[in-house]
XYZ file of C-alpha atoms in Angstrom:
388
model
C 0.000 0.000 0.000
C 2.821 2.417 0.874
C 4.581 1.663 -2.432
C 1.316 2.215 -4.322
C 0.880 5.645 -2.707
C 4.433 6.589 -3.646
C 3.768 5.585 -7.257
C 0.749 7.895 -7.214
C 2.957 10.730 -5.948
C 5.269 10.216 -8.926
C 2.455 10.584 -11.474
C 0.898 13.497 -9.576
C 3.606 15.821 -10.846
C 3.036 18.607 -13.370
C 5.067 19.821 -16.326
C 5.313 22.945 -18.465
C 4.642 22.875 -22.191
C 5.085 25.778 -24.566
C 1.803 27.113 -25.957
C 3.541 27.233 -29.326
C 4.052 23.461 -29.190
C 0.553 22.856 -27.876
C -1.122 24.841 -30.653
C 1.139 23.627 -33.461
C -0.420 21.553 -36.211
C 0.946 18.069 -36.496
C 0.613 14.381 -36.003
C 1.962 12.070 -33.321
C 0.908 9.003 -31.366
C -0.529 9.105 -27.856
C 2.507 7.186 -26.583
C 4.870 9.773 -28.125
C 2.999 12.569 -26.359
C 3.065 10.701 -23.052
C 6.779 9.966 -23.300
C 7.368 13.672 -23.941
C 5.439 14.486 -20.742
C 7.378 11.914 -18.694
C 10.643 13.057 -20.255
C 10.124 16.592 -18.940
C 11.002 15.224 -15.488
C 14.378 13.850 -16.734
C 15.903 16.352 -19.180
C 19.280 17.914 -19.824
C 20.842 19.876 -22.700
C 23.793 18.245 -24.466
C 26.803 19.870 -26.152
C 24.892 20.271 -29.448
C 22.065 22.212 -27.731
C 19.691 19.272 -28.059
C 17.312 18.508 -25.232
C 17.887 14.923 -24.113
C 15.471 12.985 -21.918
C 16.670 9.845 -20.125
C 13.921 7.694 -18.617
C 14.500 4.452 -16.719
C 12.358 1.439 -17.474
C 11.371 1.050 -13.818
C 9.921 4.572 -13.881
C 8.087 3.825 -17.131
C 6.444 0.794 -15.534
C 5.298 2.889 -12.585
C 4.030 5.684 -14.818
C 2.069 3.335 -17.070
C 1.125 0.965 -14.214
C 2.426 -1.950 -16.267
C 3.857 -5.253 -15.080
C 3.995 -7.048 -18.448
C 6.856 -7.135 -20.940
C 4.651 -5.740 -23.704
C 5.307 -2.154 -22.567
C 8.999 -2.501 -23.346
C 8.153 -4.098 -26.697
C 5.926 -1.140 -27.608
C 8.651 1.337 -26.672
C 11.314 -0.603 -28.591
C 9.073 -0.604 -31.672
C 8.400 3.108 -31.254
C 12.153 3.778 -31.397
C 12.764 1.567 -34.464
C 12.829 3.463 -37.762
C 12.480 0.160 -39.654
C 9.072 -0.651 -38.171
C 6.236 -0.283 -40.659
C 3.820 1.159 -38.114
C 3.922 4.555 -36.429
C 7.168 5.447 -34.666
C 8.230 8.336 -32.481
C 10.064 9.789 -35.492
C 6.720 10.363 -37.223
C 5.886 13.094 -34.707
C 6.082 16.217 -36.828
C 4.831 19.722 -36.164
C 3.929 22.568 -38.500
C 4.777 25.864 -36.832
C 4.690 29.449 -38.043
C 8.018 31.234 -37.706
C 7.433 34.431 -35.746
C 10.117 36.335 -37.664
C 9.041 35.689 -41.257
C 5.565 34.200 -40.874
C 6.549 31.095 -42.854
C 5.221 27.657 -41.971
C 8.061 25.315 -41.060
C 7.957 21.576 -40.466
C 9.837 20.199 -37.459
C 10.548 16.587 -36.631
C 10.188 16.603 -32.847
C 12.387 13.612 -31.959
C 15.581 13.249 -33.981
C 17.055 10.255 -32.165
C 15.669 7.596 -29.842
C 16.952 4.390 -28.311
C 15.833 1.867 -25.724
C 18.806 -0.075 -24.374
C 19.405 -1.902 -21.112
C 16.013 -0.821 -19.828
C 16.687 2.895 -20.389
C 14.887 5.108 -22.905
C 16.848 8.026 -24.373
C 15.096 10.671 -26.480
C 16.916 13.490 -28.275
C 14.749 16.396 -29.429
C 15.252 18.688 -32.410
C 17.573 21.529 -31.356
C 15.361 24.007 -33.221
C 12.781 23.326 -30.488
C 15.114 23.650 -27.484
C 13.874 27.108 -26.477
C 10.305 25.779 -26.646
C 11.039 22.867 -24.301
C 13.323 24.135 -21.520
C 13.696 27.294 -19.441
C 10.155 28.435 -20.215
C 9.434 31.794 -18.592
C 6.245 32.792 -20.425
C 3.673 31.553 -22.942
C 3.438 28.091 -21.439
C 0.756 25.935 -19.838
C 1.130 23.788 -16.732
C -0.268 20.334 -17.456
C -0.984 17.428 -15.132
C 1.156 14.352 -15.741
C -1.502 12.059 -14.263
C -4.179 13.597 -16.533
C -1.973 13.126 -19.595
C -1.106 9.516 -18.759
C -4.738 8.616 -18.072
C -5.929 9.429 -21.606
C -6.034 6.620 -24.170
C -7.014 8.512 -27.322
C -4.465 10.811 -28.962
C -7.367 13.141 -29.822
C -8.415 13.306 -26.159
C -4.831 14.088 -25.242
C -4.511 16.848 -27.844
C -7.840 18.389 -26.836
C -6.809 18.287 -23.179
C -3.683 20.301 -23.975
C -5.429 22.740 -26.325
C -8.422 23.444 -24.081
C -6.358 23.633 -20.872
C -4.022 26.108 -22.584
C -6.899 28.234 -23.901
C -8.744 28.135 -20.560
C -5.726 29.148 -18.460
C -4.767 31.933 -20.883
C -8.252 33.442 -20.984
C -8.615 33.195 -17.215
C -5.282 34.984 -16.723
C -6.133 37.757 -19.200
C -9.768 38.376 -18.253
C -9.399 37.619 -14.517
C -12.729 35.774 -14.580
C -13.523 32.420 -12.975
C -16.049 29.914 -14.238
C -16.945 28.429 -17.594
C -15.202 29.727 -20.729
C -16.134 29.333 -24.403
C -13.801 28.687 -27.361
C -14.682 28.500 -31.056
C -12.734 26.486 -33.638
C -13.236 26.283 -37.372
C -13.810 22.605 -38.207
C -10.843 22.394 -40.597
C -8.633 24.314 -38.153
C -9.554 21.840 -35.405
C -8.770 18.820 -37.598
C -5.381 20.337 -38.463
C -4.505 20.866 -34.790
C -5.661 17.364 -33.881
C -3.449 15.923 -36.620
C -6.360 14.356 -38.501
C -5.351 16.272 -41.636
C -2.080 17.985 -42.596
C -0.547 19.996 -45.404
C 0.752 16.846 -47.050
C 3.648 18.899 -48.373
C 1.273 20.906 -50.562
C 2.703 24.403 -51.083
C -0.748 25.904 -51.708
C -1.958 24.670 -48.311
C 1.186 25.968 -46.605
C 0.810 29.336 -48.335
C -2.771 29.639 -47.107
C -1.819 28.647 -43.555
C 0.862 31.334 -43.497
C -1.767 34.050 -43.839
C -2.941 35.912 -40.742
C -6.505 34.850 -41.533
C -6.403 31.565 -43.477
C -9.325 30.605 -45.705
C -10.158 27.259 -44.109
C -12.824 26.469 -46.681
C -10.169 26.714 -49.395
C -7.762 24.624 -47.287
C -10.460 21.972 -46.873
C -10.827 21.719 -50.655
C -7.052 21.474 -51.149
C -6.706 18.830 -48.417
C -9.388 16.694 -50.039
C -7.409 16.748 -53.295
C -4.439 15.224 -51.433
C -6.644 12.232 -50.604
C -7.075 12.986 -46.899
C -10.693 12.060 -46.281
C -10.525 10.657 -42.726
C -13.518 11.808 -40.657
C -14.668 14.036 -43.520
C -18.328 13.616 -42.540
C -19.181 15.518 -39.377
C -21.361 12.768 -37.904
C -18.429 10.320 -38.057
C -15.997 12.926 -36.697
C -18.454 13.708 -33.908
C -19.035 10.058 -33.010
C -15.451 8.792 -33.203
C -13.506 11.838 -32.031
C -15.467 14.565 -30.235
C -17.960 12.453 -28.304
C -15.327 9.988 -27.092
C -12.890 12.763 -26.183
C -15.553 14.626 -24.208
C -16.400 11.498 -22.211
C -12.761 10.726 -21.496
C -11.823 14.301 -20.536
C -14.772 14.665 -18.167
C -14.080 11.326 -16.526
C -10.298 11.430 -16.196
C -9.048 15.031 -16.130
C -9.495 18.263 -14.186
C -11.557 19.758 -17.034
C -15.319 19.800 -17.568
C -15.955 19.892 -21.317
C -19.045 20.257 -23.458
C -19.449 21.303 -27.082
C -21.941 22.144 -29.803
C -21.681 22.417 -33.596
C -21.497 25.836 -35.248
C -23.640 25.686 -38.366
C -23.977 27.626 -41.597
C -27.386 26.530 -42.781
C -27.370 22.745 -42.453
C -23.591 22.445 -42.735
C -21.371 22.206 -39.636
C -18.492 24.652 -40.066
C -17.068 24.781 -36.564
C -17.156 23.557 -32.976
C -17.907 25.637 -29.888
C -16.340 24.242 -26.731
C -17.520 25.092 -23.221
C -14.774 24.495 -20.668
C -14.612 24.731 -16.895
C -12.427 23.255 -14.173
C -13.585 20.798 -11.558
C -13.584 21.923 -7.954
C -10.438 20.820 -6.195
C -11.216 18.485 -3.315
C -9.180 19.672 -0.333
C -6.745 17.099 0.944
C -7.660 15.569 4.281
C -5.426 16.853 7.020
C -3.422 14.285 8.908
C -4.713 13.507 12.376
C -2.858 15.328 15.097
C -0.420 13.079 16.913
C -1.452 12.660 20.563
C 1.025 12.148 23.382
C -1.015 10.019 25.783
C 1.331 10.511 28.725
C 1.065 14.303 28.440
C -2.727 14.083 28.245
C -2.865 11.888 31.364
C -0.616 14.284 33.288
C -2.925 17.207 32.448
C -6.041 15.233 33.386
C -4.599 14.067 36.707
C -3.840 17.689 37.626
C -7.389 18.633 36.669
C -9.462 15.795 38.135
C -7.463 14.198 40.970
C -10.006 15.442 43.562
C -12.764 13.334 41.997
C -11.036 10.340 40.418
C -8.274 7.840 41.000
C -5.486 7.619 38.414
C -6.889 4.319 37.145
C -10.302 5.938 36.609
C -8.783 8.950 34.837
C -6.999 6.596 32.431
C -10.292 4.778 31.809
C -12.018 8.098 31.007
C -9.152 9.106 28.683
C -9.425 5.838 26.757
C -13.179 6.308 26.439
C -12.525 9.703 24.780
C -9.593 8.442 22.653
C -7.426 10.841 24.658
C -9.300 13.850 23.270
C -8.563 16.265 26.101
C -11.082 18.852 24.874
C -13.948 16.351 25.087
C -12.879 15.268 28.559
C -12.635 18.841 29.845
C -16.081 19.686 28.453
C -17.582 16.582 30.089
C -15.859 17.423 33.394
C -17.164 21.017 33.349
C -20.636 19.718 32.539
C -20.545 17.288 35.479
C -19.477 20.032 37.887
C -22.370 22.261 36.833
C -24.932 19.448 36.833
C -28.110 20.284 38.761
C -28.171 17.153 40.946
C -25.603 15.115 42.805
C -23.751 12.662 40.579
C -23.693 9.313 42.362
C -21.209 7.503 40.078
C -18.910 10.147 38.548
C -16.901 7.797 36.310
C -20.056 6.322 34.747
C -21.457 9.834 34.304
C -18.265 11.058 32.609
C -18.080 8.132 30.183
C -21.756 8.462 29.294
C -21.372 12.212 28.840
C -18.394 11.765 26.498
C -20.137 9.057 24.493
C -23.352 11.050 23.996
C -21.794 14.535 24.051
C -24.209 15.850 26.674
C -21.913 18.842 27.166
C -23.151 20.233 23.842
C -26.439 20.965 25.631
C -26.543 23.628 28.328
C -26.629 22.195 31.833
C -29.791 22.919 33.784
C -29.314 25.508 36.524
C -29.218 24.264 40.109
C -32.597 24.961 41.789
C -33.684 24.163 45.374
C -36.065 21.282 45.875
C -39.556 21.951 47.168
C -39.965 21.203 50.916
C -42.401 18.324 51.153
C -43.480 15.579 53.451
C -45.190 12.493 52.170
C -45.618 14.324 48.846
C -47.547 17.191 50.474
C -46.248 20.546 49.347
C -45.459 23.035 52.114
C -47.805 26.014 52.225
C -46.163 29.375 51.768
C -49.229 31.599 52.275
C -49.503 31.257 56.113
C -48.933 34.317 58.321
C -46.952 32.764 61.186
C -47.023 35.940 63.354
C -50.831 36.064 63.248
C -51.069 32.372 64.011
C -48.741 32.749 67.033
C -50.848 35.651 68.402
C -54.018 33.591 68.141
C -52.432 30.709 70.002
C -51.239 33.001 72.850
C -54.665 34.582 73.214
C -56.163 31.166 73.699
């Protein structure tokens, strides 16, 4: 159990990611994105100004909660350029150069190896300033949230919406739900569903301050990229599943609706909020039983033996405040307490001290249940007796 809690502490860390990287268009696997997040905890810069992440296999197992050998096989395959399937080298980003406004393609990972149970990732040195020493324009992401997501589209949306939410909250200084609109083609580009495909016309359009996404959509279709072209399929397989996963597994609350032009869906409107943070339960205060007993003996030695005081303390789990309240209540009780120890234990158990004690009042003078008369004039009665 202790080891399990420590593993949870490891994944509960956060990491910074440049907003430029988050909002870049590109394609990569969910595992590539997760390894990037884990790698942020283990980075250094080498002599060629490349960011290098070194991750031990034991840490990978803890992060992915895996005990089988298949995890290592997946990572080995991801680092093998000869594998026919997707590898970590396929993670490419299209980013606009701030200086000249040109769209540039960047291969994120330039070298990767998994040897002797250690994963080493070397990132493109053109991205170094977007990975380390971030002072501004970044978003703090949860490692546990990132690792919990299975779909690469859920993971990308988590980053995009968290980045947009935090930025808007910081600028507008407003809490609560925020709204963000995306053109449908723009969203598919950022999710990596479609890309420029090396088409210069698409790149030229993307370089504009206000791209014509309808034109880009037509050009993309000519390149043969028709995945999730129909909105109902895109909605069912991407948006709906991502919404369910984000709401269930991350700190975000996400909803969305289509933006329509006539009957055609042209965009998506996201509604984003953050879940309330559940305050961590404070650790119980450590009680020194000997100190409590010493205080209670000083307080109650006139009424109780040491053995009885210890019995009362155990009844109250050594909560000295409860015992003092019960003791004060007993002292102000309106009748004589015949068995003080029984009274104290019962008082602690039922918390009688939370009710105000009844004031002490004199009993009525009575004999055989006859109430004494208080309306007799004794001086007059004495005079009558003397006269007789």
